[in-house]
């Protein structure tokens, strides 16, 4: 799903890698242009462009540290800061040049954009002021742009690029927190259901098993003294055990009887939270409770498979009478067969006189279809 944090992280990082690679090409191209116009020596240009490219090579590693929430990469920040300073010193922006050196003014703001991911904002602001102060002597020497406009460009870059980088990181962390929140809610729901089931079993069996234990102990003591009374106690034990077994079976059957409307609402919420659009058309008012429960199990299993194994962005659920069709557009590659969940569900539905199928359609979708006796 598009909302999964790992997918969002890869998209953001690859996009920024592409921007950094483009900046590196601009550095090399700018240095070559200065060499071609005899405005800078070849060793000078190679040294400056080499430092700029080395900075671009370190930058993606700092980004990945930030997106992995690792400790602050002090060494990488220091190395990239030194490379930035050397680049600014070796590759002049103005001062006697009749054309600008492309992308020169990106080095400082790019380093600030990495620093803002790890350092307190006060430190980042201080470094930003130092960076702007360092380039003012160069901006005074330019000939192709008014000094005030050049300074405004430097200040704007020193603000906008770091803020944009911080916003990208904030966006990814927001997506990750939302995803973690959904997982935590699902885990909490499972834990609460387990506690409720354990509590119900304790209420059902606790008293009965205690009485059975006492009566069995009494019967054992009476076996050599009063065989008739011991037999009566054991008959009582057998009766209590039968009642307890009936109560447990009723409780388990009650847990297995899912509510179709509640399941549809829960599935819609889960799929939409995962970034997919879910549409539901259900007409099942005339179905028997058993048929509604079977279809609810199909809805749950189908949604689980979509979340686990699919990249679907659109899911359509349609129930007409005793027939359920669940379509999604997340089919990618050949389908190897039904999993254990669908296999068990198919056997269960077949035992009730229905049928279940799961297969790709001619339109490139995946269709899960179940038909149960109404």
mmCIF file of C-alpha atoms in Angstrom:
data_model
loop_
_atom_site.group_PDB
_atom_site.id
_atom_site.type_symbol
_atom_site.label_atom_id
_atom_site.label_comp_id
_atom_site.label_asym_id
_atom_site.label_seq_id
_atom_site.Cartn_x
_atom_site.Cartn_y
_atom_site.Cartn_z
ATOM 1 C CA UNK A 1 0.000 0.000 0.000
ATOM 2 C CA UNK A 2 1.094 3.548 -0.686
ATOM 3 C CA UNK A 3 0.836 4.500 2.962
ATOM 4 C CA UNK A 4 3.329 1.899 4.193
ATOM 5 C CA UNK A 5 6.303 3.701 5.767
ATOM 6 C CA UNK A 6 8.950 1.607 4.001
ATOM 7 C CA UNK A 7 7.520 2.546 0.597
ATOM 8 C CA UNK A 8 7.319 6.216 1.579
ATOM 9 C CA UNK A 9 10.895 6.141 2.882
ATOM 10 C CA UNK A 10 12.231 4.648 -0.351
ATOM 11 C CA UNK A 11 10.341 7.144 -2.515
ATOM 12 C CA UNK A 12 11.615 10.117 -0.496
ATOM 13 C CA UNK A 13 15.209 8.886 -0.350
ATOM 14 C CA UNK A 14 15.411 7.935 -4.035
ATOM 15 C CA UNK A 15 13.913 11.263 -5.034
ATOM 16 C CA UNK A 16 16.491 13.147 -2.954
ATOM 17 C CA UNK A 17 19.285 10.900 -4.265
ATOM 18 C CA UNK A 18 18.305 11.983 -7.755
ATOM 19 C CA UNK A 19 18.416 15.654 -6.772
ATOM 20 C CA UNK A 20 21.859 15.253 -5.214
ATOM 21 C CA UNK A 21 23.129 13.420 -8.299
ATOM 22 C CA UNK A 22 21.839 16.296 -10.451
ATOM 23 C CA UNK A 23 23.634 18.805 -8.201
ATOM 24 C CA UNK A 24 26.878 16.818 -8.586
ATOM 25 C CA UNK A 25 26.536 16.988 -12.379
ATOM 26 C CA UNK A 26 25.949 20.728 -12.147
ATOM 27 C CA UNK A 27 29.120 21.148 -10.089
ATOM 28 C CA UNK A 28 31.173 19.227 -12.639
ATOM 29 C CA UNK A 29 29.582 21.051 -15.564
ATOM 30 C CA UNK A 30 30.137 24.445 -13.943
ATOM 31 C CA UNK A 31 33.781 23.714 -13.249
ATOM 32 C CA UNK A 32 34.248 22.564 -16.840
ATOM 33 C CA UNK A 33 32.673 25.798 -18.074
ATOM 34 C CA UNK A 34 35.103 27.878 -16.017
ATOM 35 C CA UNK A 35 38.044 25.865 -17.387
ATOM 36 C CA UNK A 36 36.798 26.316 -20.954
ATOM 37 C CA UNK A 37 36.724 30.113 -20.513
ATOM 38 C CA UNK A 38 40.166 30.157 -18.864
ATOM 39 C CA UNK A 39 38.678 31.702 -15.728
ATOM 40 C CA UNK A 40 40.144 29.101 -13.384
ATOM 41 C CA UNK A 41 43.075 26.683 -13.552
ATOM 42 C CA UNK A 42 42.512 23.000 -14.174
ATOM 43 C CA UNK A 43 43.945 21.825 -10.804
ATOM 44 C CA UNK A 44 41.911 24.483 -9.028
ATOM 45 C CA UNK A 45 38.699 23.426 -10.763
ATOM 46 C CA UNK A 46 39.362 19.703 -10.281
ATOM 47 C CA UNK A 47 40.022 20.198 -6.568
ATOM 48 C CA UNK A 48 36.903 22.300 -6.048
ATOM 49 C CA UNK A 49 34.603 20.122 -8.118
ATOM 50 C CA UNK A 50 36.068 17.007 -6.472
ATOM 51 C CA UNK A 51 35.212 18.355 -3.012
ATOM 52 C CA UNK A 52 31.692 19.201 -4.181
ATOM 53 C CA UNK A 53 31.181 15.720 -5.642
ATOM 54 C CA UNK A 54 32.601 14.132 -2.469
ATOM 55 C CA UNK A 55 30.081 16.152 -0.462
ATOM 56 C CA UNK A 56 27.295 14.830 -2.706
ATOM 57 C CA UNK A 57 28.558 11.286 -2.114
ATOM 58 C CA UNK A 58 28.395 11.679 1.689
ATOM 59 C CA UNK A 59 24.997 13.375 1.684
ATOM 60 C CA UNK A 60 22.830 10.260 0.971
ATOM 61 C CA UNK A 61 24.408 8.398 3.888
ATOM 62 C CA UNK A 62 23.434 11.214 6.268
ATOM 63 C CA UNK A 63 19.897 11.096 4.900
ATOM 64 C CA UNK A 64 19.641 7.367 5.520
ATOM 65 C CA UNK A 65 20.869 7.846 9.066
ATOM 66 C CA UNK A 66 18.076 10.338 9.637
ATOM 67 C CA UNK A 67 15.402 8.107 8.104
ATOM 68 C CA UNK A 68 16.588 5.095 10.109
ATOM 69 C CA UNK A 69 16.532 7.104 13.365
ATOM 70 C CA UNK A 70 20.128 6.201 14.114
ATOM 71 C CA UNK A 71 22.402 8.202 16.479
ATOM 72 C CA UNK A 72 23.569 11.579 15.229
ATOM 73 C CA UNK A 73 26.259 11.009 12.554
ATOM 74 C CA UNK A 74 28.767 13.479 14.026
ATOM 75 C CA UNK A 75 31.681 12.294 11.880
ATOM 76 C CA UNK A 76 29.692 12.509 8.644
ATOM 77 C CA UNK A 77 28.430 15.994 9.499
ATOM 78 C CA UNK A 78 31.967 17.172 10.239
ATOM 79 C CA UNK A 79 33.411 15.646 7.058
ATOM 80 C CA UNK A 80 30.616 17.051 4.889
ATOM 81 C CA UNK A 81 31.010 20.449 6.607
ATOM 82 C CA UNK A 82 34.718 20.519 5.826
ATOM 83 C CA UNK A 83 34.030 19.546 2.211
ATOM 84 C CA UNK A 84 31.475 22.359 2.010
ATOM 85 C CA UNK A 85 33.945 24.904 3.362
ATOM 86 C CA UNK A 86 36.698 23.814 0.940
ATOM 87 C CA UNK A 87 34.241 23.900 -1.985
ATOM 88 C CA UNK A 88 33.174 27.442 -1.116
ATOM 89 C CA UNK A 89 36.815 28.509 -0.867
ATOM 90 C CA UNK A 90 37.990 26.879 -4.103
ATOM 91 C CA UNK A 91 35.099 27.596 -6.456
ATOM 92 C CA UNK A 92 34.369 31.346 -6.498
ATOM 93 C CA UNK A 93 30.867 32.640 -7.133
ATOM 94 C CA UNK A 94 31.741 36.062 -8.538
ATOM 95 C CA UNK A 95 34.799 38.240 -8.011
ATOM 96 C CA UNK A 96 36.086 38.783 -11.531
ATOM 97 C CA UNK A 97 34.053 36.123 -13.329
ATOM 98 C CA UNK A 98 31.899 37.168 -16.285
ATOM 99 C CA UNK A 99 29.457 34.274 -15.732
ATOM 100 C CA UNK A 100 28.103 32.525 -12.657
ATOM 101 C CA UNK A 101 29.389 29.174 -11.484
ATOM 102 C CA UNK A 102 26.258 27.037 -11.628
ATOM 103 C CA UNK A 103 25.112 25.399 -8.380
ATOM 104 C CA UNK A 104 27.892 26.947 -6.291
ATOM 105 C CA UNK A 105 25.303 28.510 -3.995
ATOM 106 C CA UNK A 106 23.726 25.079 -3.331
ATOM 107 C CA UNK A 107 26.581 23.621 -1.296
ATOM 108 C CA UNK A 108 26.021 25.578 1.901
ATOM 109 C CA UNK A 109 22.206 25.229 1.998
ATOM 110 C CA UNK A 110 22.503 21.511 1.220
ATOM 111 C CA UNK A 111 24.794 21.000 4.197
ATOM 112 C CA UNK A 112 22.381 22.989 6.363
ATOM 113 C CA UNK A 113 19.549 20.750 5.152
ATOM 114 C CA UNK A 114 21.461 17.737 6.469
ATOM 115 C CA UNK A 115 22.416 19.463 9.705
ATOM 116 C CA UNK A 116 18.808 20.407 10.476
ATOM 117 C CA UNK A 117 17.910 16.697 10.571
ATOM 118 C CA UNK A 118 20.258 16.067 13.515
ATOM 119 C CA UNK A 119 21.189 19.332 15.249
ATOM 120 C CA UNK A 120 18.988 21.599 17.412
ATOM 121 C CA UNK A 121 17.397 24.360 15.392
ATOM 122 C CA UNK A 122 19.421 26.987 17.256
ATOM 123 C CA UNK A 123 22.664 25.377 16.071
ATOM 124 C CA UNK A 124 21.359 25.126 12.519
ATOM 125 C CA UNK A 125 20.419 28.823 12.526
ATOM 126 C CA UNK A 126 23.889 29.730 13.808
ATOM 127 C CA UNK A 127 25.558 27.706 11.054
ATOM 128 C CA UNK A 128 23.228 29.312 8.523
ATOM 129 C CA UNK A 129 24.281 32.795 9.615
ATOM 130 C CA UNK A 130 27.944 31.776 9.329
ATOM 131 C CA UNK A 131 27.373 30.350 5.854
ATOM 132 C CA UNK A 132 25.677 33.518 4.613
ATOM 133 C CA UNK A 133 28.421 35.663 6.151
ATOM 134 C CA UNK A 134 31.036 33.562 4.371
ATOM 135 C CA UNK A 135 29.530 34.131 0.919
ATOM 136 C CA UNK A 136 28.887 37.885 1.276
ATOM 137 C CA UNK A 137 32.402 38.789 0.017
ATOM 138 C CA UNK A 138 31.726 36.774 -3.136
ATOM 139 C CA UNK A 139 28.265 38.249 -3.702
ATOM 140 C CA UNK A 140 29.755 41.768 -3.589
ATOM 141 C CA UNK A 141 32.004 40.894 -6.513
ATOM 142 C CA UNK A 142 29.430 39.573 -8.957
ATOM 143 C CA UNK A 143 28.650 41.432 -12.154
ATOM 144 C CA UNK A 144 25.574 39.642 -13.536
ATOM 145 C CA UNK A 145 23.130 40.317 -10.671
ATOM 146 C CA UNK A 146 22.506 43.191 -8.225
ATOM 147 C CA UNK A 147 24.199 42.541 -4.884
ATOM 148 C CA UNK A 148 20.944 42.826 -2.910
ATOM 149 C CA UNK A 149 19.245 40.285 -5.188
ATOM 150 C CA UNK A 150 22.173 37.874 -4.882
ATOM 151 C CA UNK A 151 22.182 38.156 -1.111
ATOM 152 C CA UNK A 152 18.418 37.598 -1.021
ATOM 153 C CA UNK A 153 18.912 34.465 -3.138
ATOM 154 C CA UNK A 154 21.510 33.161 -0.686
ATOM 155 C CA UNK A 155 19.309 33.856 2.349
ATOM 156 C CA UNK A 156 16.275 32.296 0.662
ATOM 157 C CA UNK A 157 18.213 29.150 -0.230
ATOM 158 C CA UNK A 158 19.625 28.886 3.297
ATOM 159 C CA UNK A 159 16.074 28.935 4.654
ATOM 160 C CA UNK A 160 13.943 27.117 2.079
ATOM 161 C CA UNK A 161 16.175 24.104 1.361
ATOM 162 C CA UNK A 162 16.697 23.076 5.034
ATOM 163 C CA UNK A 163 13.023 23.695 5.850
ATOM 164 C CA UNK A 164 11.956 21.560 2.863
ATOM 165 C CA UNK A 165 14.286 18.746 3.941
ATOM 166 C CA UNK A 166 12.921 18.867 7.493
ATOM 167 C CA UNK A 167 9.343 18.779 6.175
ATOM 168 C CA UNK A 168 10.114 15.659 4.099
ATOM 169 C CA UNK A 169 11.450 13.931 7.209
ATOM 170 C CA UNK A 170 8.458 15.081 9.241
ATOM 171 C CA UNK A 171 6.117 13.720 6.552
ATOM 172 C CA UNK A 172 7.787 10.290 6.634
ATOM 173 C CA UNK A 173 7.723 10.148 10.432
ATOM 174 C CA UNK A 174 4.042 11.075 10.402
ATOM 175 C CA UNK A 175 3.314 8.237 7.967
ATOM 176 C CA UNK A 176 5.363 5.833 10.089
ATOM 177 C CA UNK A 177 3.617 6.869 13.311
ATOM 178 C CA UNK A 178 0.218 6.434 11.671
ATOM 179 C CA UNK A 179 1.197 2.969 10.448
ATOM 180 C CA UNK A 180 2.588 2.020 13.873
ATOM 181 C CA UNK A 181 -0.614 3.315 15.460
ATOM 182 C CA UNK A 182 -2.704 1.054 13.235
ATOM 183 C CA UNK A 183 -0.544 -1.938 14.123
ATOM 184 C CA UNK A 184 -0.765 -1.069 17.817
ATOM 185 C CA UNK A 185 -4.545 -0.810 17.609
ATOM 186 C CA UNK A 186 -4.762 -4.186 15.886
ATOM 187 C CA UNK A 187 -2.452 -5.772 18.475
ATOM 188 C CA UNK A 188 -4.451 -4.199 21.305
ATOM 189 C CA UNK A 189 -7.701 -5.481 19.828
ATOM 190 C CA UNK A 190 -6.266 -9.014 19.649
ATOM 191 C CA UNK A 191 -5.012 -8.776 23.235
ATOM 192 C CA UNK A 192 -8.386 -7.532 24.471
ATOM 193 C CA UNK A 193 -10.148 -10.349 22.637
ATOM 194 C CA UNK A 194 -7.812 -12.907 24.191
ATOM 195 C CA UNK A 195 -8.412 -11.455 27.644
ATOM 196 C CA UNK A 196 -12.164 -11.525 27.094
ATOM 197 C CA UNK A 197 -12.029 -15.112 25.904
ATOM 198 C CA UNK A 198 -9.867 -16.099 28.894
ATOM 199 C CA UNK A 199 -12.254 -14.312 31.254
ATOM 200 C CA UNK A 200 -15.273 -16.042 29.738
ATOM 201 C CA UNK A 201 -13.609 -19.453 29.963
ATOM 202 C CA UNK A 202 -12.702 -18.795 33.584
ATOM 203 C CA UNK A 203 -16.279 -17.809 34.385
ATOM 204 C CA UNK A 204 -17.619 -20.872 32.579
ATOM 205 C CA UNK A 205 -15.182 -23.497 33.836
ATOM 206 C CA UNK A 206 -13.735 -22.147 37.065
ATOM 207 C CA UNK A 207 -16.634 -23.093 39.324
ATOM 208 C CA UNK A 208 -17.455 -26.345 37.497
ATOM 209 C CA UNK A 209 -13.885 -27.655 37.592
ATOM 210 C CA UNK A 210 -13.527 -26.768 41.265
ATOM 211 C CA UNK A 211 -16.707 -28.742 42.097
ATOM 212 C CA UNK A 212 -15.560 -31.652 39.900
ATOM 213 C CA UNK A 213 -12.198 -31.756 41.708
ATOM 214 C CA UNK A 214 -13.854 -31.776 45.130
ATOM 215 C CA UNK A 215 -16.388 -34.441 44.188
ATOM 216 C CA UNK A 216 -13.708 -36.625 42.602
ATOM 217 C CA UNK A 217 -11.612 -36.393 45.779
ATOM 218 C CA UNK A 218 -14.658 -37.245 47.891
ATOM 219 C CA UNK A 219 -15.544 -40.202 45.659
ATOM 220 C CA UNK A 220 -11.983 -41.527 45.955
ATOM 221 C CA UNK A 221 -12.222 -41.416 49.750
ATOM 222 C CA UNK A 222 -15.651 -43.077 49.764
ATOM 223 C CA UNK A 223 -14.679 -45.822 47.311
ATOM 224 C CA UNK A 224 -13.562 -48.184 50.128
ATOM 225 C CA UNK A 225 -16.139 -47.088 52.700
ATOM 226 C CA UNK A 226 -19.414 -46.422 50.847
ATOM 227 C CA UNK A 227 -19.380 -47.652 47.259
ATOM 228 C CA UNK A 228 -22.955 -46.519 46.606
ATOM 229 C CA UNK A 229 -22.322 -42.934 47.635
ATOM 230 C CA UNK A 230 -19.011 -42.919 45.738
ATOM 231 C CA UNK A 231 -20.842 -44.014 42.571
ATOM 232 C CA UNK A 232 -23.406 -41.236 43.083
ATOM 233 C CA UNK A 233 -20.629 -38.654 43.439
ATOM 234 C CA UNK A 234 -18.972 -39.883 40.231
ATOM 235 C CA UNK A 235 -22.299 -39.707 38.414
ATOM 236 C CA UNK A 236 -22.557 -36.117 39.567
ATOM 237 C CA UNK A 237 -19.016 -35.488 38.313
ATOM 238 C CA UNK A 238 -19.935 -36.944 34.907
ATOM 239 C CA UNK A 239 -23.039 -34.716 34.739
ATOM 240 C CA UNK A 240 -21.054 -31.574 35.633
ATOM 241 C CA UNK A 241 -18.394 -32.441 33.059
ATOM 242 C CA UNK A 242 -21.069 -32.832 30.374
ATOM 243 C CA UNK A 243 -22.623 -29.464 31.266
ATOM 244 C CA UNK A 244 -19.214 -27.764 31.190
ATOM 245 C CA UNK A 245 -18.432 -29.235 27.790
ATOM 246 C CA UNK A 246 -21.771 -27.978 26.439
ATOM 247 C CA UNK A 247 -21.100 -24.481 27.807
ATOM 248 C CA UNK A 248 -17.616 -24.375 26.290
ATOM 249 C CA UNK A 249 -18.915 -25.465 22.891
ATOM 250 C CA UNK A 250 -21.610 -22.804 23.027
ATOM 251 C CA UNK A 251 -19.018 -20.160 23.922
ATOM 252 C CA UNK A 252 -16.706 -21.193 21.070
ATOM 253 C CA UNK A 253 -19.575 -21.227 18.584
ATOM 254 C CA UNK A 254 -20.537 -17.761 19.767
ATOM 255 C CA UNK A 255 -17.012 -16.515 19.049
ATOM 256 C CA UNK A 256 -17.148 -18.090 15.604
ATOM 257 C CA UNK A 257 -20.408 -16.309 14.706
ATOM 258 C CA UNK A 258 -19.053 -13.056 13.273
ATOM 259 C CA UNK A 259 -21.322 -10.086 12.625
ATOM 260 C CA UNK A 260 -21.319 -9.302 8.889
ATOM 261 C CA UNK A 261 -22.017 -5.549 9.218
ATOM 262 C CA UNK A 262 -19.365 -5.110 11.884
ATOM 263 C CA UNK A 263 -16.856 -7.076 9.821
ATOM 264 C CA UNK A 264 -17.540 -4.981 6.693
ATOM 265 C CA UNK A 265 -17.080 -1.758 8.655
ATOM 266 C CA UNK A 266 -13.860 -3.012 10.229
ATOM 267 C CA UNK A 267 -12.464 -4.181 6.898
ATOM 268 C CA UNK A 268 -13.256 -0.842 5.244
ATOM 269 C CA UNK A 269 -11.479 1.034 8.049
ATOM 270 C CA UNK A 270 -8.414 -1.258 7.899
ATOM 271 C CA UNK A 271 -8.072 -1.075 4.104
ATOM 272 C CA UNK A 272 -8.525 2.697 3.957
ATOM 273 C CA UNK A 273 -6.012 3.136 6.784
ATOM 274 C CA UNK A 274 -3.558 1.181 4.614
ATOM 275 C CA UNK A 275 -4.060 3.632 1.737
ATOM 276 C CA UNK A 276 -6.604 1.728 -0.390
ATOM 277 C CA UNK A 277 -10.085 2.827 -1.477
ATOM 278 C CA UNK A 278 -12.795 0.370 -0.464
ATOM 279 C CA UNK A 279 -16.356 0.384 -1.824
ATOM 280 C CA UNK A 280 -19.065 -1.847 -0.382
ATOM 281 C CA UNK A 281 -22.470 -2.803 -1.789
ATOM 282 C CA UNK A 282 -24.212 -5.235 0.561
ATOM 283 C CA UNK A 283 -27.708 -6.652 0.432
ATOM 284 C CA UNK A 284 -27.801 -9.467 2.967
ATOM 285 C CA UNK A 285 -30.803 -8.683 5.161
ATOM 286 C CA UNK A 286 -32.637 -11.869 4.157
ATOM 287 C CA UNK A 287 -29.750 -14.229 4.872
ATOM 288 C CA UNK A 288 -29.770 -16.657 7.775
ATOM 289 C CA UNK A 289 -27.418 -16.002 10.719
ATOM 290 C CA UNK A 290 -25.257 -18.944 9.671
ATOM 291 C CA UNK A 291 -24.923 -17.629 6.085
ATOM 292 C CA UNK A 292 -24.109 -14.124 7.314
ATOM 293 C CA UNK A 293 -21.414 -15.553 9.596
ATOM 294 C CA UNK A 294 -19.840 -17.507 6.738
ATOM 295 C CA UNK A 295 -19.736 -14.424 4.515
ATOM 296 C CA UNK A 296 -18.239 -12.425 7.378
ATOM 297 C CA UNK A 297 -15.402 -14.962 7.565
ATOM 298 C CA UNK A 298 -14.863 -14.611 3.804
ATOM 299 C CA UNK A 299 -14.692 -10.813 4.118
ATOM 300 C CA UNK A 300 -12.159 -11.078 6.947
ATOM 301 C CA UNK A 301 -9.943 -13.595 5.152
ATOM 302 C CA UNK A 302 -10.099 -11.675 1.870
ATOM 303 C CA UNK A 303 -9.114 -8.399 3.532
ATOM 304 C CA UNK A 304 -6.305 -10.118 5.422
ATOM 305 C CA UNK A 305 -4.875 -11.479 2.177
ATOM 306 C CA UNK A 306 -5.078 -8.054 0.528
ATOM 307 C CA UNK A 307 -3.205 -6.430 3.409
ATOM 308 C CA UNK A 308 -0.562 -9.157 3.585
ATOM 309 C CA UNK A 309 0.086 -10.122 -0.026
ATOM 310 C CA UNK A 310 -1.310 -7.415 -2.313
ATOM 311 C CA UNK A 311 -0.455 -3.916 -3.502
ATOM 312 C CA UNK A 312 -4.089 -3.102 -4.225
ATOM 313 C CA UNK A 313 -5.311 0.492 -4.176
ATOM 314 C CA UNK A 314 -8.965 -0.270 -4.978
ATOM 315 C CA UNK A 315 -11.123 -2.975 -3.410
ATOM 316 C CA UNK A 316 -14.789 -3.554 -4.214
ATOM 317 C CA UNK A 317 -17.002 -5.800 -2.051
ATOM 318 C CA UNK A 318 -20.444 -6.757 -3.355
ATOM 319 C CA UNK A 319 -22.956 -8.986 -1.548
ATOM 320 C CA UNK A 320 -26.178 -9.942 -3.291
ATOM 321 C CA UNK A 321 -28.180 -12.553 -1.458
ATOM 322 C CA UNK A 322 -25.885 -15.433 -0.658
ATOM 323 C CA UNK A 323 -23.188 -14.462 -3.169
ATOM 324 C CA UNK A 324 -20.161 -12.367 -2.185
ATOM 325 C CA UNK A 325 -17.633 -10.979 -4.673
ATOM 326 C CA UNK A 326 -14.485 -9.212 -3.495
ATOM 327 C CA UNK A 327 -12.328 -7.655 -6.225
ATOM 328 C CA UNK A 328 -8.989 -5.850 -5.951
ATOM 329 C CA UNK A 329 -6.525 -4.356 -8.434
ATOM 330 C CA UNK A 330 -3.399 -5.588 -6.660
ATOM 331 C CA UNK A 331 -2.676 -8.607 -8.821
ATOM 332 C CA UNK A 332 1.061 -8.765 -9.559
ATOM 333 C CA UNK A 333 2.402 -11.849 -11.323
ATOM 334 C CA UNK A 334 1.049 -15.397 -11.389
ATOM 335 C CA UNK A 335 -1.006 -16.781 -8.520
ATOM 336 C CA UNK A 336 0.513 -19.899 -6.981
ATOM 337 C CA UNK A 337 -2.674 -21.180 -5.339
ATOM 338 C CA UNK A 338 -4.803 -20.768 -2.269
ATOM 339 C CA UNK A 339 -3.200 -20.286 1.103
ATOM 340 C CA UNK A 340 -4.073 -22.302 4.176
ATOM 341 C CA UNK A 341 -6.591 -19.687 5.316
ATOM 342 C CA UNK A 342 -8.598 -19.786 2.092
ATOM 343 C CA UNK A 343 -8.259 -23.560 1.899
ATOM 344 C CA UNK A 344 -9.731 -24.038 5.363
ATOM 345 C CA UNK A 345 -12.466 -21.506 4.653
ATOM 346 C CA UNK A 346 -13.311 -23.245 1.368
ATOM 347 C CA UNK A 347 -13.700 -26.560 3.187
ATOM 348 C CA UNK A 348 -15.889 -24.936 5.808
ATOM 349 C CA UNK A 349 -18.152 -23.313 3.199
ATOM 350 C CA UNK A 350 -18.319 -26.539 1.184
ATOM 351 C CA UNK A 351 -19.416 -28.348 4.335
ATOM 352 C CA UNK A 352 -22.307 -25.902 4.623
ATOM 353 C CA UNK A 353 -23.342 -26.525 0.987
ATOM 354 C CA UNK A 354 -21.647 -23.513 -0.583
ATOM 355 C CA UNK A 355 -18.585 -22.823 -2.719
ATOM 356 C CA UNK A 356 -15.563 -20.519 -2.710
ATOM 357 C CA UNK A 357 -13.148 -19.559 -5.490
ATOM 358 C CA UNK A 358 -10.189 -17.198 -5.733
ATOM 359 C CA UNK A 359 -8.571 -16.423 -9.081
ATOM 360 C CA UNK A 360 -7.447 -13.578 -11.365
ATOM 361 C CA UNK A 361 -9.925 -12.165 -13.879
ATOM 362 C CA UNK A 362 -9.477 -11.292 -17.543
ATOM 363 C CA UNK A 363 -9.513 -7.613 -16.584
ATOM 364 C CA UNK A 364 -6.346 -7.901 -14.494
ATOM 365 C CA UNK A 365 -8.103 -8.006 -11.132
ATOM 366 C CA UNK A 366 -8.200 -10.659 -8.433
ATOM 367 C CA UNK A 367 -11.659 -11.997 -7.588
ATOM 368 C CA UNK A 368 -12.643 -13.786 -4.405
ATOM 369 C CA UNK A 369 -16.141 -15.250 -4.808
ATOM 370 C CA UNK A 370 -18.194 -17.108 -2.223
ATOM 371 C CA UNK A 371 -21.706 -18.541 -2.545
ATOM 372 C CA UNK A 372 -23.503 -19.821 0.557
ATOM 373 C CA UNK A 373 -27.016 -21.182 1.071
ATOM 374 C CA UNK A 374 -29.325 -18.309 1.937
#
